[in-house]
XYZ file of C-alpha atoms in Angstrom:
462
model
C -45.694 9.052 -43.796
C -42.879 6.491 -43.843
C -40.008 7.038 -41.417
C -36.478 6.384 -42.762
C -33.154 6.181 -40.873
C -29.877 6.888 -42.723
C -26.652 5.514 -41.185
C -23.541 6.776 -42.981
C -20.274 8.362 -41.806
C -20.068 10.671 -44.864
C -21.954 13.908 -44.261
C -22.280 14.643 -47.987
C -23.975 11.288 -48.660
C -26.327 11.736 -45.667
C -27.331 15.216 -46.844
C -27.902 14.037 -50.420
C -30.049 11.088 -49.338
C -31.991 13.268 -46.899
C -32.783 15.877 -49.606
C -33.932 13.225 -52.067
C -36.161 11.400 -49.557
C -37.622 14.512 -47.918
C -38.519 15.822 -51.376
C -40.544 12.599 -51.792
C -42.319 13.359 -48.450
C -40.521 10.743 -46.356
C -39.707 11.540 -42.728
C -35.925 11.227 -42.406
C -33.420 10.941 -39.542
C -29.676 10.410 -39.969
C -26.703 9.394 -37.826
C -22.988 9.096 -38.568
C -22.180 5.763 -36.906
C -23.623 2.281 -36.437
C -23.540 2.175 -32.621
C -25.788 5.217 -32.244
C -27.843 3.956 -35.186
C -28.643 0.735 -33.312
C -29.736 2.764 -30.272
C -32.135 4.734 -32.482
C -33.505 1.497 -33.972
C -34.042 0.174 -30.442
C -35.900 3.305 -29.287
C -37.887 4.306 -32.400
C -40.118 2.701 -35.013
C -38.602 3.067 -38.467
C -40.070 1.752 -41.695
C -36.705 1.520 -43.476
C -32.951 1.824 -42.828
C -30.363 2.964 -45.390
C -26.982 1.814 -44.085
C -23.411 2.303 -45.358
C -21.213 -0.806 -45.278
C -17.752 0.717 -44.652
C -17.873 2.818 -41.463
C -15.329 3.568 -38.761
C -16.898 2.679 -35.398
C -18.964 -0.300 -36.533
C -19.086 -2.139 -39.849
C -22.395 -1.901 -41.736
C -22.747 -5.676 -41.876
C -22.609 -5.781 -38.074
C -25.267 -3.056 -37.923
C -27.419 -5.128 -40.285
C -27.067 -8.283 -38.169
C -27.681 -6.518 -34.836
C -30.511 -4.399 -36.247
C -32.416 -7.444 -37.494
C -32.062 -9.038 -34.065
C -33.755 -5.956 -32.585
C -36.412 -5.543 -35.313
C -36.583 -8.725 -37.458
C -39.015 -7.266 -40.012
C -37.207 -3.934 -40.539
C -36.034 -3.595 -44.199
C -32.361 -2.642 -44.672
C -30.936 -1.191 -47.904
C -27.132 -1.404 -47.839
C -24.997 1.263 -49.577
C -21.316 1.075 -50.493
C -18.791 2.899 -52.642
C -16.861 -0.346 -53.099
C -19.717 -2.432 -54.396
C -18.980 -5.923 -55.654
C -21.145 -8.923 -56.439
C -19.670 -10.718 -53.416
C -20.607 -7.845 -51.098
C -24.162 -7.714 -52.443
C -24.570 -11.484 -52.019
C -23.232 -11.359 -48.449
C -25.624 -8.507 -47.575
C -28.570 -10.472 -48.984
C -27.595 -13.569 -47.022
C -27.512 -11.525 -43.812
C -31.069 -10.287 -44.479
C -30.680 -7.020 -46.420
C -33.546 -6.114 -48.724
C -31.244 -4.750 -51.456
C -27.786 -3.314 -52.194
C -27.021 0.047 -53.882
C -23.639 1.368 -55.035
C -22.363 4.917 -54.384
C -23.041 7.411 -55.780
C -26.682 6.239 -55.815
C -28.693 6.502 -58.999
C -31.763 8.645 -58.162
C -34.371 6.523 -59.942
C -32.920 3.216 -58.717
C -32.793 4.548 -55.150
C -36.423 5.700 -55.111
C -37.714 2.488 -56.717
C -35.757 0.375 -54.210
C -37.037 2.463 -51.279
C -40.650 2.103 -52.451
C -40.259 -1.652 -52.951
C -38.702 -2.063 -49.499
C -41.517 -0.094 -47.850
C -44.143 -2.110 -49.750
C -42.486 -5.324 -48.621
C -42.492 -4.104 -44.991
C -46.210 -3.318 -45.235
C -46.945 -6.760 -46.677
C -45.033 -8.473 -43.850
C -47.017 -6.502 -41.248
C -50.339 -7.282 -42.960
C -49.440 -10.965 -43.248
C -48.699 -11.146 -39.519
C -51.991 -9.389 -38.726
C -53.927 -11.803 -40.935
C -52.124 -14.770 -39.393
C -53.149 -13.610 -35.923
C -56.772 -13.275 -37.084
C -56.791 -16.704 -38.703
C -55.149 -18.359 -35.708
C -57.807 -16.853 -33.428
C -55.236 -16.523 -30.665
C -56.244 -13.288 -29.005
C -54.191 -11.918 -26.094
C -54.987 -12.831 -22.503
C -56.107 -9.448 -21.176
C -55.803 -8.350 -17.588
C -53.397 -7.100 -14.958
C -54.950 -8.762 -11.934
C -52.749 -10.987 -9.790
C -54.523 -14.154 -10.977
C -54.052 -13.317 -14.670
C -50.405 -12.345 -14.203
C -49.829 -15.704 -12.497
C -51.548 -17.565 -15.364
C -49.342 -15.792 -17.939
C -46.202 -16.631 -15.948
C -47.290 -20.273 -15.665
C -47.908 -20.478 -19.420
C -44.424 -19.056 -20.135
C -42.842 -21.642 -17.832
C -44.914 -24.674 -18.845
C -45.471 -24.165 -22.588
C -41.946 -25.138 -23.770
C -42.212 -28.474 -21.934
C -44.402 -31.483 -22.822
C -46.046 -31.545 -19.378
C -49.780 -32.302 -19.449
C -51.973 -29.447 -18.203
C -55.445 -29.460 -16.645
C -57.283 -26.126 -16.914
C -60.237 -25.524 -14.605
C -62.744 -22.692 -14.518
C -66.339 -21.689 -15.149
C -67.928 -21.585 -18.606
C -66.809 -18.565 -20.623
C -63.882 -17.733 -18.353
C -61.202 -18.292 -21.018
C -59.985 -21.890 -20.589
C -59.744 -22.420 -24.352
C -57.621 -19.271 -24.715
C -55.163 -20.579 -22.116
C -54.927 -23.870 -24.032
C -54.277 -22.025 -27.294
C -51.435 -20.021 -25.725
C -49.913 -23.170 -24.242
C -49.742 -24.522 -27.788
C -48.691 -21.204 -29.365
C -45.698 -20.817 -27.028
C -44.679 -24.473 -27.154
C -42.118 -26.194 -29.378
C -45.098 -27.782 -31.163
C -46.506 -24.504 -32.488
C -45.878 -25.466 -36.138
C -47.832 -28.704 -35.688
C -51.633 -28.782 -35.329
C -53.706 -27.933 -32.271
C -56.676 -30.329 -32.393
C -59.684 -29.508 -30.219
C -62.299 -31.987 -29.009
C -65.379 -30.938 -27.046
C -66.097 -34.091 -25.070
C -69.514 -32.784 -23.973
C -70.693 -32.254 -27.571
C -69.983 -35.824 -28.772
C -72.378 -38.671 -27.879
C -70.785 -41.204 -25.542
C -71.125 -43.999 -28.114
C -69.106 -41.978 -30.667
C -66.402 -40.448 -28.447
C -64.005 -43.402 -28.824
C -64.282 -43.339 -32.612
C -63.752 -39.560 -32.557
C -60.618 -39.807 -30.406
C -58.999 -42.986 -31.712
C -60.534 -43.455 -35.157
C -62.052 -46.665 -36.508
C -61.461 -49.330 -39.112
C -63.786 -49.949 -42.034
C -66.685 -52.209 -40.997
C -66.004 -51.913 -37.267
C -69.654 -50.866 -36.796
C -72.722 -50.334 -38.984
C -71.967 -46.815 -40.277
C -68.188 -47.319 -40.544
C -68.087 -47.440 -44.349
C -64.413 -46.440 -44.496
C -61.369 -46.122 -42.271
C -61.214 -42.950 -40.205
C -58.241 -41.276 -38.499
C -58.971 -40.157 -34.922
C -58.021 -36.944 -33.136
C -55.030 -38.518 -31.401
C -53.459 -39.414 -34.749
C -54.409 -36.053 -36.288
C -52.704 -34.230 -33.402
C -49.511 -36.317 -33.530
C -46.550 -33.966 -33.238
C -48.825 -31.258 -31.888
C -51.318 -30.646 -29.085
C -54.651 -32.326 -28.333
C -57.060 -30.131 -26.366
C -59.753 -32.166 -24.583
C -62.378 -29.619 -23.558
C -65.041 -30.521 -20.957
C -63.198 -33.741 -20.145
C -65.403 -34.211 -17.069
C -68.184 -35.315 -19.455
C -66.176 -38.149 -21.019
C -67.555 -41.682 -20.706
C -65.850 -44.230 -18.429
C -64.790 -46.501 -21.309
C -63.251 -43.575 -23.204
C -61.459 -42.486 -20.014
C -59.813 -45.912 -19.775
C -58.560 -45.706 -23.368
C -57.295 -42.132 -22.920
C -55.427 -43.262 -19.808
C -53.730 -46.052 -21.776
C -52.850 -43.637 -24.584
C -51.231 -41.276 -22.090
C -49.325 -44.095 -20.375
C -47.988 -45.825 -23.487
C -48.208 -43.128 -26.205
C -50.043 -45.724 -28.297
C -53.639 -46.003 -29.502
C -55.749 -48.656 -31.205
C -58.532 -47.724 -33.601
C -62.048 -48.990 -32.865
C -62.354 -52.396 -34.534
C -58.611 -52.603 -35.111
C -55.808 -54.622 -33.579
C -52.706 -52.697 -34.661
C -51.112 -50.380 -32.089
C -50.258 -46.953 -33.466
C -47.625 -44.771 -31.815
C -48.624 -41.121 -31.288
C -46.583 -38.138 -30.117
C -49.219 -35.903 -28.552
C -49.211 -33.347 -25.778
C -52.601 -33.425 -24.029
C -54.146 -30.317 -22.512
C -57.525 -30.845 -20.825
C -60.146 -28.452 -19.470
C -63.270 -28.768 -17.374
C -65.846 -26.627 -15.602
C -66.559 -29.439 -13.146
C -64.990 -30.244 -9.791
C -63.182 -33.424 -10.841
C -62.354 -34.416 -7.266
C -66.088 -34.460 -6.514
C -66.695 -36.371 -9.750
C -64.132 -38.941 -8.564
C -65.973 -39.276 -5.227
C -69.244 -39.800 -7.115
C -67.634 -42.492 -9.281
C -67.931 -40.503 -12.532
C -64.239 -39.873 -13.181
C -61.134 -42.049 -12.834
C -58.647 -40.935 -10.212
C -55.694 -42.392 -12.148
C -56.662 -40.371 -15.227
C -57.008 -37.233 -13.103
C -53.455 -37.653 -11.836
C -52.175 -38.290 -15.372
C -53.807 -35.109 -16.659
C -53.036 -32.764 -13.780
C -49.258 -32.585 -13.926
C -49.809 -28.818 -14.068
C -53.038 -27.263 -12.779
C -54.170 -23.853 -14.054
C -57.328 -22.322 -12.600
C -58.941 -19.513 -14.593
C -60.896 -17.263 -12.187
C -64.413 -16.036 -13.016
C -64.810 -12.422 -14.137
C -66.419 -11.481 -10.809
C -63.102 -12.238 -9.084
C -61.174 -9.834 -11.300
C -63.514 -6.903 -11.859
C -60.593 -4.464 -12.181
C -59.719 -6.170 -15.497
C -63.152 -5.353 -16.961
C -62.239 -1.858 -18.340
C -59.206 -3.234 -20.218
C -61.133 -6.199 -21.648
C -64.112 -3.999 -22.532
C -61.968 -1.461 -24.415
C -60.360 -4.274 -26.396
C -63.763 -5.709 -27.369
C -65.036 -2.203 -28.153
C -62.267 -1.505 -30.674
C -62.427 -5.007 -32.162
C -66.213 -5.053 -32.696
C -66.412 -1.482 -34.025
C -63.653 -2.386 -36.495
C -65.581 -5.506 -37.594
C -68.722 -3.410 -38.158
C -66.775 -0.638 -39.918
C -68.032 2.056 -37.560
C -66.255 4.743 -35.477
C -65.121 3.482 -32.075
C -67.673 4.352 -29.395
C -66.814 5.344 -25.836
C -67.954 4.204 -22.398
C -68.659 6.909 -19.837
C -67.102 6.389 -16.404
C -70.494 5.639 -14.763
C -71.171 3.120 -17.557
C -67.880 1.348 -16.869
C -68.681 1.230 -13.148
C -72.095 -0.208 -13.993
C -70.415 -2.896 -16.115
C -68.078 -3.781 -13.263
C -71.073 -4.164 -10.932
C -72.902 -6.758 -13.063
C -73.000 -10.388 -11.825
C -71.334 -11.840 -14.999
C -72.510 -15.405 -14.721
C -71.354 -15.973 -18.332
C -67.896 -14.456 -17.741
C -65.791 -13.182 -20.690
C -68.167 -14.610 -23.298
C -71.096 -12.760 -21.724
C -69.058 -9.537 -21.506
C -68.252 -9.640 -25.218
C -71.897 -10.203 -26.102
C -72.851 -7.318 -23.824
C -70.338 -4.947 -25.437
C -71.577 -5.918 -28.913
C -75.179 -5.290 -27.843
C -74.276 -1.866 -26.430
C -72.357 -0.891 -29.579
C -75.367 -1.708 -31.748
C -78.098 -0.201 -29.578
C -76.381 2.813 -27.968
C -75.233 6.241 -29.148
C -71.624 7.407 -29.551
C -71.127 7.596 -25.777
C -72.415 4.524 -23.920
C -73.987 5.551 -20.616
C -74.815 3.736 -17.391
C -78.495 3.942 -18.422
C -77.640 1.977 -21.552
C -75.854 -0.648 -19.467
C -78.864 -1.004 -17.145
C -81.304 -1.094 -20.057
C -79.486 -3.730 -22.088
C -78.100 -5.875 -19.263
C -79.445 -9.349 -18.652
C -82.863 -8.628 -17.089
C -82.905 -11.946 -15.216
C -80.390 -10.710 -12.626
C -80.369 -7.612 -10.397
C -77.681 -5.028 -11.105
C -75.699 -3.353 -8.337
C -75.135 0.346 -9.078
C -73.378 3.118 -7.182
C -71.191 3.354 -4.138
C -74.041 2.539 -1.774
C -74.273 -0.950 -3.192
C -78.043 -0.699 -3.752
C -79.521 -2.943 -6.412
C -81.994 -2.159 -9.111
C -83.499 -4.375 -11.773
C -82.785 -3.501 -15.391
C -85.375 -1.024 -16.593
C -86.628 -0.538 -20.154
C -85.000 2.375 -21.917
C -88.158 3.474 -23.716
C -90.440 5.967 -21.945
C -93.918 4.874 -23.083
C -95.544 8.033 -21.682
C -94.120 10.031 -24.575
C -96.472 8.396 -27.110
C -99.911 9.938 -27.593
C -101.339 6.936 -29.410
C -100.483 3.476 -30.682
C -99.525 4.732 -34.165
C -96.848 6.999 -32.691
C -95.336 4.059 -30.838
C -95.466 1.869 -33.973
C -93.611 4.539 -35.957
C -91.020 4.864 -33.182
C -90.479 1.111 -32.961
C -90.263 0.748 -36.755
C -87.726 3.584 -36.991
C -85.521 2.102 -34.250
C -85.718 -1.380 -35.763
C -84.730 -0.196 -39.255
C -81.942 1.979 -37.838
C -80.597 -0.992 -35.846
C -80.636 -3.291 -38.886
C -78.962 -0.696 -41.138
C -76.169 -0.115 -38.617
C -75.731 -3.852 -38.133
C -75.292 -4.272 -41.913
C -73.013 -1.211 -42.167
C -75.754 0.661 -44.090
C -75.849 -1.869 -46.911
C -79.456 -1.210 -48.014
C -79.762 -4.286 -50.240
C -78.520 -6.604 -47.510
C -80.769 -4.943 -44.918
C -83.823 -5.249 -47.198
C -83.137 -8.977 -47.583
C -82.528 -9.259 -43.856
C -85.906 -7.778 -42.859
C -87.720 -9.265 -45.883
C -89.001 -6.115 -47.623
C -88.375 -4.640 -51.082
C -85.375 -2.347 -51.418
C -87.526 0.499 -52.764
C -89.807 0.126 -49.730
C -86.788 0.354 -47.404
C -85.581 3.519 -49.165
C -89.039 5.030 -48.577
C -88.838 4.169 -44.868
C -85.337 5.699 -44.597
C -86.654 8.911 -46.188
C -89.838 8.896 -44.067
C -87.949 8.683 -40.773
C -85.041 10.904 -41.851
C -82.460 8.226 -41.118
C -78.856 9.187 -41.872
C -75.660 7.216 -41.650
C -73.568 8.052 -38.556
C -76.296 10.034 -36.817
């Protein structure tokens, strides 16, 4: 139900608008002045504001301007008994959705209200989709280390200072880099990512700086490198500790002079790039071993941000887990499951060698293979069996045990039926009970799958 605020100093108009909107099942609040109206906008979430222009304590245009500063996406419909074209134009320029004259025409009012609410919904959906496309998820956690990282990002992002992010694999270094770009003045320009470990050493220079046609055997045409592509934006060099020595020298020159030269070319090209680098290696040790240039290290590490492993911030695990739980259940189109308290404690006790990435995989596995309430037994059963799991206040360890009790089966056929039922159930839930897709997935005929569903009494949401 949409929530509407009416701001008008005429009681008769407020009562009329309230009756009309409540009859259409809108939730309505009203106030007789703009100052109190702005306080309500600050405190509450409204879907629409109907605001008079001529009022005693505060002019409606001022309310419109201040209200949009508080809630930029909140639709305003301005109302006036002295309506002119000039007034309507001024209201539109200040951000009003529409303008209606007093006394309001019933049909026009309702159509305008519906259009304004639809527009508000579209703006919200567009922002949600933009967040999904951008893949910039929030940095979750309230631990001291995470709070410090967030504060550092807020301070450093608006500058062009180069940042070196350190931390173990899966700890969230890429997410920190994305937020540095998102909160910078370069957010409307591209963020270009390069995984230095994934590119062969003989191709890294071409990847970073581009090449001219004919500069080597397979260079059949000119290619723009990542430095040029990121010009005006941010270049994220992930796993920079794996970069070759020759590429390091060229990156150093690019950072010093803000100029690059394509492989096989002679022309210097100016680039305006902010470089953010990340590594899971100890670069100081790499420098000692002769694998990394000290001068490049100092160029990159104007600001150092260390992302701690998950084992050093176990108190953040419940918050991160709940976020993943809601996100994954939404992706699969299933009701959100729940972790029992012992299950959450069991999660916190795991060694987490893969950090946040491993935790997300674990949550997804538990959602697929567990019932509505995820228990500590589920966590032990589906945890990584290669590592012992510490459970309970005593700190005793126990290896992950299989969930299935094999003693319950009288013969091999019973176990085969059990395994087949669980496998089909798992695949159906994974495919959101799309029988055709599941049949293709497990390579059997759809009619055969329907027979199996009937044989084992499988039901959606059981």
